[in-house]
Short mmCIF file of C-alpha atoms and ligand atoms in Angstrom, two decimals:
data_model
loop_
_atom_site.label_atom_id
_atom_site.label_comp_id
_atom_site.label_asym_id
_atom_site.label_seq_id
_atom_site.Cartn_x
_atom_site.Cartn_y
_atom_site.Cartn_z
CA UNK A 1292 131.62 -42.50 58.09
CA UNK A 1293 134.26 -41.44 55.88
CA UNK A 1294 136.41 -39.75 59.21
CA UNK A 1295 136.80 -43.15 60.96
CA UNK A 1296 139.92 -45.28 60.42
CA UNK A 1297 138.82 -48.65 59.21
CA UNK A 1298 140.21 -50.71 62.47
CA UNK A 1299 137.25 -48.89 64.15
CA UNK A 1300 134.56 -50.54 62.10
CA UNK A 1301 134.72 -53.60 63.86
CA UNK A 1302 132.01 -54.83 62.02
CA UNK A 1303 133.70 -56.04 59.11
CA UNK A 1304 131.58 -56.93 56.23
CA UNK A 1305 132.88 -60.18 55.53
CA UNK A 1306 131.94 -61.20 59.01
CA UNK A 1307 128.25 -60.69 58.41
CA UNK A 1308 127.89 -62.09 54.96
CA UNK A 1309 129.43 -65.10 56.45
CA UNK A 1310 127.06 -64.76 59.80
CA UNK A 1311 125.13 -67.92 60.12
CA UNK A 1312 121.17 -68.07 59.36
CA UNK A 1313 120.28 -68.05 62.83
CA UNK A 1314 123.00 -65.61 64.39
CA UNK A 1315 121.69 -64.62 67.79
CA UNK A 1316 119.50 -61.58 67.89
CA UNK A 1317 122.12 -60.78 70.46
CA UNK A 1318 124.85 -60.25 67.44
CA UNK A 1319 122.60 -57.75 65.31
CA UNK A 1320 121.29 -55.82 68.01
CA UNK A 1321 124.88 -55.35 68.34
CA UNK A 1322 125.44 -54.24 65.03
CA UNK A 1323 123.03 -52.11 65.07
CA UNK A 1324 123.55 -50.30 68.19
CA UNK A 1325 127.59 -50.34 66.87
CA UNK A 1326 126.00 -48.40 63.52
CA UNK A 1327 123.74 -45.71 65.47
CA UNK A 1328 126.69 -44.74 67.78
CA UNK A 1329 129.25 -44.19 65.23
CA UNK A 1330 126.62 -42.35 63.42
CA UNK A 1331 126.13 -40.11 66.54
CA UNK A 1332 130.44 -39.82 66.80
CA UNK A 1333 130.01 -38.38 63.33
CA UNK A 1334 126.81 -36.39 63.88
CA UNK A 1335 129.50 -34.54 66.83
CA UNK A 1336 131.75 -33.24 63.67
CA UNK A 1337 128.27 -31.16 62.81
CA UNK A 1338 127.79 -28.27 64.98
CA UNK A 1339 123.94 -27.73 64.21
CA UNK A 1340 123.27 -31.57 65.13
CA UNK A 1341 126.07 -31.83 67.89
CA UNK A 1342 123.75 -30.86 71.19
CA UNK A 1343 121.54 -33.85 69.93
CA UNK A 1344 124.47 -35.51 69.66
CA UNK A 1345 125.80 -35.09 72.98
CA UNK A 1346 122.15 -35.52 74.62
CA UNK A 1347 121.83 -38.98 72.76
CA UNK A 1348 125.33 -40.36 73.49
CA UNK A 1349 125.06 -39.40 77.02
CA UNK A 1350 122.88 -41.85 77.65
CA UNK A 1351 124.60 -44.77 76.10
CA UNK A 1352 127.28 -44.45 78.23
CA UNK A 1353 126.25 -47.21 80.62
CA UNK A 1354 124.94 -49.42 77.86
CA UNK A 1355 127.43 -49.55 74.62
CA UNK A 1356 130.81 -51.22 76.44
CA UNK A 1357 133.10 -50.29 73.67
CA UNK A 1358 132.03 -46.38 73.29
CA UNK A 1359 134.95 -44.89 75.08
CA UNK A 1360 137.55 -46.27 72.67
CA UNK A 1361 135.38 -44.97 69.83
CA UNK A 1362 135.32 -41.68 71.21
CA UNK A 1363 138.99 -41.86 71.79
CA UNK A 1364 139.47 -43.25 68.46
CA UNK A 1365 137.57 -41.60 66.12
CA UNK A 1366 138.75 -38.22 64.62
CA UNK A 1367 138.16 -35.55 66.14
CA UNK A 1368 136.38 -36.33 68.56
CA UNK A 1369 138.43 -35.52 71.77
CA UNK A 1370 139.22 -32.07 70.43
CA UNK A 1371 135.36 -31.14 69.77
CA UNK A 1372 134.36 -32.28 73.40
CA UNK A 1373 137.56 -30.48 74.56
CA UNK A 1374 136.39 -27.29 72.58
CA UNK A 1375 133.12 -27.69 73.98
CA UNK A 1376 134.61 -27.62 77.08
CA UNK A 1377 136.78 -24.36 76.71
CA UNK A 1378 133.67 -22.82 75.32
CA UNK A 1379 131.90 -21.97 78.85
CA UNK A 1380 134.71 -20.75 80.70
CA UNK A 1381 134.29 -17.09 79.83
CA UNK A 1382 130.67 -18.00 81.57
CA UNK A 1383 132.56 -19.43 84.45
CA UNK A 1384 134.14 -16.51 84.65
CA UNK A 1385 131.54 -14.01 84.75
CA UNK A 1386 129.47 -16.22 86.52
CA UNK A 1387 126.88 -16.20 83.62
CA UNK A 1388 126.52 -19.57 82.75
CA UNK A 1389 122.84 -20.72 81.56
CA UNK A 1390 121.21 -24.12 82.23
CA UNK A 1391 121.63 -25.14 78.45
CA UNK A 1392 124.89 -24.58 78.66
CA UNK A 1393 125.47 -26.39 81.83
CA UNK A 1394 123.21 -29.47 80.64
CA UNK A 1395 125.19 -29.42 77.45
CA UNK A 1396 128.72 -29.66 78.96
CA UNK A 1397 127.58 -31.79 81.63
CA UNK A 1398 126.73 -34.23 78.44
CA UNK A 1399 130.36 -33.77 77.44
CA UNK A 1400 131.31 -34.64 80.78
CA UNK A 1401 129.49 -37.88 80.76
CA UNK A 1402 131.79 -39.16 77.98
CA UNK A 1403 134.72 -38.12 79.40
CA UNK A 1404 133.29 -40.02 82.61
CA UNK A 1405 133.22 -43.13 80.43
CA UNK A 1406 136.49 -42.29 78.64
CA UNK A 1407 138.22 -42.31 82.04
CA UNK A 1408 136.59 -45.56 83.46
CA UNK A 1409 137.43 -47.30 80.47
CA UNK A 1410 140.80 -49.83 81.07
CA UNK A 1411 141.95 -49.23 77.47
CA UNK A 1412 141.42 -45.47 77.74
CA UNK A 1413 141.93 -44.27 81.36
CA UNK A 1414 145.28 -43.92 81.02
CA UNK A 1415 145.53 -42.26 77.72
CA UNK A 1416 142.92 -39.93 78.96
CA UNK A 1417 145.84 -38.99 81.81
CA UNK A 1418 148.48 -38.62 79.65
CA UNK A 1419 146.29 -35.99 77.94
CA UNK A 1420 145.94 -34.17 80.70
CA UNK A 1421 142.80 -34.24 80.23
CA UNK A 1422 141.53 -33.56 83.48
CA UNK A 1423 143.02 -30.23 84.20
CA UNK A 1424 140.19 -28.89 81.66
CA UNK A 1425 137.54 -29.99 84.84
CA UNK A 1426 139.58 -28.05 86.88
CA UNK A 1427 138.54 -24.83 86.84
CA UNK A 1428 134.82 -26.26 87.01
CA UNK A 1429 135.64 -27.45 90.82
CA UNK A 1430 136.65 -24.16 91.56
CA UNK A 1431 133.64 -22.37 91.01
CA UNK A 1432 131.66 -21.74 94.10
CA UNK A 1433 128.24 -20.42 92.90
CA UNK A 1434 125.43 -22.44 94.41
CA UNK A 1435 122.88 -22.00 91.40
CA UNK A 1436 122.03 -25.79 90.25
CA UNK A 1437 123.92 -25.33 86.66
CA UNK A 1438 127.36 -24.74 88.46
CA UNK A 1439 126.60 -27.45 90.76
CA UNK A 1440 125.62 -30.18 87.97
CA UNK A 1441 129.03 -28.84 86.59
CA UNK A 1442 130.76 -29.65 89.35
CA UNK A 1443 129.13 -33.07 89.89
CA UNK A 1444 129.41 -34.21 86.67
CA UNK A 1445 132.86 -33.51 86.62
CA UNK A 1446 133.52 -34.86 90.18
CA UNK A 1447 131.96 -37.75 88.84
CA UNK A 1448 135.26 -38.16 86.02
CA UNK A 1449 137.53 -37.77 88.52
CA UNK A 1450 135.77 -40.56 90.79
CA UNK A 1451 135.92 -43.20 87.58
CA UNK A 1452 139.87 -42.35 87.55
CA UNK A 1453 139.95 -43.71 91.21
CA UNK A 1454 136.86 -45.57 91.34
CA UNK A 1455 140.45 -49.09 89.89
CA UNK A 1456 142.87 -46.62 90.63
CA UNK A 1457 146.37 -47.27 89.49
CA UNK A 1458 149.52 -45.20 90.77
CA UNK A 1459 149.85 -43.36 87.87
CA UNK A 1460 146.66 -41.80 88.28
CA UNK A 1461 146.90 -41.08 92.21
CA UNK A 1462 150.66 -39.64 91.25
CA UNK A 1463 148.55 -37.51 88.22
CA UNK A 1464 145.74 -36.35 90.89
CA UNK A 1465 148.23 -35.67 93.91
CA UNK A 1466 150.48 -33.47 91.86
CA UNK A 1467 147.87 -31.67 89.97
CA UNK A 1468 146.68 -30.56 93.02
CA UNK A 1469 143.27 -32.40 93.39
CA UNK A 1470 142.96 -32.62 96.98
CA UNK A 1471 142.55 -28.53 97.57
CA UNK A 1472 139.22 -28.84 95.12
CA UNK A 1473 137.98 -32.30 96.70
CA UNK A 1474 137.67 -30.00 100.26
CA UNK A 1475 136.24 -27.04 98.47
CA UNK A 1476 133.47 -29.14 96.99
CA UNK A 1477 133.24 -30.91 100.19
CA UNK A 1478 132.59 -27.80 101.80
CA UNK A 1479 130.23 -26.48 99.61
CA UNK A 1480 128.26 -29.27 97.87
CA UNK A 1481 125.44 -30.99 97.95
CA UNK A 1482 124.94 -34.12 99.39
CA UNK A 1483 126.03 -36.23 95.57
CA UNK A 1484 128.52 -33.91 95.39
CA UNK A 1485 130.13 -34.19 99.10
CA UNK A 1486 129.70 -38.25 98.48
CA UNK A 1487 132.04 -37.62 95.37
CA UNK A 1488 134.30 -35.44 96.69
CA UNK A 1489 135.08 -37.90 100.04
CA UNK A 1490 135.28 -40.81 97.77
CA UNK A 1491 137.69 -38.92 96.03
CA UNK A 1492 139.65 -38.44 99.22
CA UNK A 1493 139.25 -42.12 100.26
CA UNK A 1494 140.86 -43.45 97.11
CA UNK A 1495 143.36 -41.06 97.46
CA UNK A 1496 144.38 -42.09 101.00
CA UNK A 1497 144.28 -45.60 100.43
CA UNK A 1498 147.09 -45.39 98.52
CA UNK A 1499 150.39 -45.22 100.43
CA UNK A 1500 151.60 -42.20 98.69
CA UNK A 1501 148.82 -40.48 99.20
CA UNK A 1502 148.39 -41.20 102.74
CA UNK A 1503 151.67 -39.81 103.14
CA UNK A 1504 150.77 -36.77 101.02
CA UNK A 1505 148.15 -35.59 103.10
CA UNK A 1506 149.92 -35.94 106.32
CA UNK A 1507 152.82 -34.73 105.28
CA UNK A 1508 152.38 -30.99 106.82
CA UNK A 1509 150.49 -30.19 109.57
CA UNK A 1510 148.33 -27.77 107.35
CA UNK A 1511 147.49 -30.61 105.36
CA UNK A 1512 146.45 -32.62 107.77
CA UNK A 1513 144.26 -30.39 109.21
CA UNK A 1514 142.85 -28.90 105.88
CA UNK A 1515 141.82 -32.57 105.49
CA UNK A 1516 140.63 -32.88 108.97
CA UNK A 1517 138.63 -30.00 109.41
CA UNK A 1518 136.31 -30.58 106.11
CA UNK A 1519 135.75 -34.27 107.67
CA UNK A 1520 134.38 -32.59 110.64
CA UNK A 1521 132.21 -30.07 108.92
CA UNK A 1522 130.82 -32.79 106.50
CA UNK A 1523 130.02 -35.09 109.68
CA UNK A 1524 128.41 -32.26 111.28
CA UNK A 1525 126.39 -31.53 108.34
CA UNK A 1526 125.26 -34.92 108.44
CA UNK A 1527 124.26 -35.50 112.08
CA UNK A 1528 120.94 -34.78 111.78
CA UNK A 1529 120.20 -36.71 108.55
CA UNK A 1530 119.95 -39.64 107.00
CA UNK A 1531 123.00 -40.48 104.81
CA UNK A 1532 124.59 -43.52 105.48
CA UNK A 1533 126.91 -43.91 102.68
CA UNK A 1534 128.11 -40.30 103.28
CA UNK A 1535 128.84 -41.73 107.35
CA UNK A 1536 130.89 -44.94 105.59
CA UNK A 1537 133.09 -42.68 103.62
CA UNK A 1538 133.73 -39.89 106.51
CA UNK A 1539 134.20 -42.77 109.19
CA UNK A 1540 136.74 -44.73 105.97
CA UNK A 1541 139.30 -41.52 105.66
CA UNK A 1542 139.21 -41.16 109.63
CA UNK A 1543 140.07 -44.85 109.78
CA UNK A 1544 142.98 -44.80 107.27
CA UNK A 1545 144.68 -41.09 108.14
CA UNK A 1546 144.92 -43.09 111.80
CA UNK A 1547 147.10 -45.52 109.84
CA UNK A 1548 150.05 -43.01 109.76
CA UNK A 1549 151.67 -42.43 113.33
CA UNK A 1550 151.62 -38.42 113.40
CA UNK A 1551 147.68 -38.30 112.10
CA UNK A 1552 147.01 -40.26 114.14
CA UNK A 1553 148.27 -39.00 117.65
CA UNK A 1554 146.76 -35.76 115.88
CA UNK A 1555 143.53 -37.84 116.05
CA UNK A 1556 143.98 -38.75 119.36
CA UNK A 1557 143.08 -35.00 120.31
CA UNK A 1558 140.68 -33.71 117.34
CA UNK A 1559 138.66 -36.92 116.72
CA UNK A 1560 134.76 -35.00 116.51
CA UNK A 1561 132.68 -36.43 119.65
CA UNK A 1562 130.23 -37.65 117.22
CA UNK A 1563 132.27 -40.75 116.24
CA UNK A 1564 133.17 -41.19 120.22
CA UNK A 1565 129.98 -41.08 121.41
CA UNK A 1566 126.17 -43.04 120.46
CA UNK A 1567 125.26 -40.57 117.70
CA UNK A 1568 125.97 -42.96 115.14
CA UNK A 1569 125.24 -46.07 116.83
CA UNK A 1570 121.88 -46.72 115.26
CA UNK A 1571 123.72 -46.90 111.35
CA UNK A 1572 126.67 -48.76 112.90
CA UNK A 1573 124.53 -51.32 114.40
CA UNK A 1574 123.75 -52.51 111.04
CA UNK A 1575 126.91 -51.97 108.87
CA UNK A 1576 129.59 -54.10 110.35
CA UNK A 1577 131.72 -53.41 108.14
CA UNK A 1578 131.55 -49.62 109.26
CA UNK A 1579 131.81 -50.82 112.63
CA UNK A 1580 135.39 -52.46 111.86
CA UNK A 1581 136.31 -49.06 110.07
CA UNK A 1582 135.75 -47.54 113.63
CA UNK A 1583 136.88 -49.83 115.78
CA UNK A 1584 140.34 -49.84 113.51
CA UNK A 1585 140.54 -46.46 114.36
CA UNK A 1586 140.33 -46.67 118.00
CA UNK A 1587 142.95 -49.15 117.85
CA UNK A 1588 145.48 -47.32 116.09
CA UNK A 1589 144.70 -44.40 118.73
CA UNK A 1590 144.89 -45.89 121.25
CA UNK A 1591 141.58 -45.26 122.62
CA UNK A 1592 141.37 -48.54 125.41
CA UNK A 1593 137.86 -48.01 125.87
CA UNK A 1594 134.84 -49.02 122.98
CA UNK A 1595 132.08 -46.08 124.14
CA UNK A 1596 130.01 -47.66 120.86
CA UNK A 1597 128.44 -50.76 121.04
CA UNK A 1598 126.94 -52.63 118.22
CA UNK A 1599 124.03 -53.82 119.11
CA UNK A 1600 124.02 -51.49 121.58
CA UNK A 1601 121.76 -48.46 122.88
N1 LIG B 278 149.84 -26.59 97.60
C1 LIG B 278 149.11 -27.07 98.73
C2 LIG B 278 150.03 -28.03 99.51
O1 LIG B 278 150.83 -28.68 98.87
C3 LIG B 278 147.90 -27.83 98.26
C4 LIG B 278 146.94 -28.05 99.34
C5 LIG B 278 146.09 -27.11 99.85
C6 LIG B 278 146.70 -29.27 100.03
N2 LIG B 278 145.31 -27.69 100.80
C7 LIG B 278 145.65 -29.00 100.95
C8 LIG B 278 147.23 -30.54 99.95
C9 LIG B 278 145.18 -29.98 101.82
C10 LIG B 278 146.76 -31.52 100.83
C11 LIG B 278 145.75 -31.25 101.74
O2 LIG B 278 149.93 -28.12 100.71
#
């Protein structure tokens, strides 16, 4: 305990002699849990018990509120998930990377993922830089299930920096170049993965800036463009409605700026013009507005999709 500054013990010792008789159970469980996860933030420090480590504290991400400003806190402990990190890309490299070693990093990745969903830690987590270490994880392109856990799991940071985004992080993602990796995972992932990578996209776009980002060249536009269609196309024949919502979203908001969407006007896929889709769309109205937004702002004068219809 000895490596943690003394504001991080939040359970102050005074406190709990003073506790009342009947504290709630609620209180001590607290303490408790509070107690086993710094213990685990120090166990990281110890290289023989650090993959335990990382297994165990994985899994409290979702539970223990206040664990990603410990990690960010305590000594340390950044720079040994960020050496963790570093210590697979010669694997990425030669393309050698074992399971372990994926499930192990992917750990690591989980607590960044709750580092950069944090409020109190998000943004401290950008001005690290942080992210750019993920980076060359989303531009592998080997299909074996370790890289792709890699890449999900690190998707999956990225998407809890936009899941509340603020400008500073779209500026952050936009100039570091996330968009080119977004597609490429698009592209290539699974279906998790593809979800990630087009929420990614849809954050991104609902921001002004980064609306005007992506249609700012006509390369860009159609990079973006093109992957929409593929992913659509890999979907037509299978069941993934939250997949549809996000496509059908980015369509709907690159029609927002004038150039995409005349572009629209003359590369929207026939899928979204004709009944394809009809049968999801009849019960998602709020898809349904996404569509019929983007027929507006296209001017397309006729509605060939019905809700409620055939
Ligand atoms: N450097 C490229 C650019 O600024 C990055 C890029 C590649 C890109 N593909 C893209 C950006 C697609 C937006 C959309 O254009």
């Amino acid at each position: 305990m000895a490596n943690f500054p003394s504001r991080l013990l939040s359970i102050n010792n005074d406190e709990s002699f003073v506790a009342p008789l009947n504290a709630s159970t609620q209180t001590s469980e607290n303490v408790q849990r509070m107690a086993h996860v710094e213990r685990l933030i120090v166990e990281l420090q110890m290289s023989d018990l650090r993959e335990n480590a990382l297994h165990v504290l994985s899994k409290w991400t979702g539970l223990f509120k206040e664990l990603a400003p410990l990690l960010w806190n305590s000594f340390g402990t950044i720079v040994i998930l960020l050496q963790e990190i570093l210590s697979i890309f010669p694997n990425i490299s030669m393309e050698n990377l074992t399971a372990a070693q994926s499930t192990r990093v992917c750990n690591v990745l989980a607590l960044f993922q709750c580092v950069a969903s944090h409020s109190d830690t998000k943004m401290l987590f950008i001005e690290a830089k942080i992210p750019l270490y993920l980076y060359p994880f989303l531009q592998t392109t080997n299909k074996l299930p370790q890289f792709e856990h890699l890449r999900l799991a690190s998707l999956g940071v990225i998407g809890a920096l936009v899941k509340v985004s603020t400008k500073e992080v779209i500026t952050f993602l936009l100039s570091s170049e996330i968009i080119p990796l977004c597609l490429c995972n698009m592209k290539i992932g699974k279906e998790v993965s593809k979800m990630v990578a087009t929420f990614i996209i849809q954050k991104v776009l609902e921001d002004d800036d980064g609306l005007a980002y992506i249609c700012a060249t006509v390369e860009r536009f159609f990079a973006v463009a093109r992957v929409l269609d593929m992913v659509l196309k890999s979907i037509e024949k299978q069941h993934a409605p939250r997949l549809l919502k996000l496509i059908i979203s980015c369509y709907s908001r690159l029609s927002d700026n004038h150039r995409a969407g005349i572009a629209l006007t003359s590369c929207l896929p026939n899928v979204l013009t004709n009944d394809t889709f009809n049968n999801y769309l009849r019960e998602d109205p709020t898809t349904w507005r996404l569509v019929e937004h983007l027929y507006e702002n296209i001017g397309m004068n006729h509605v060939p999709l019905v809700p409620g219809g055939k």
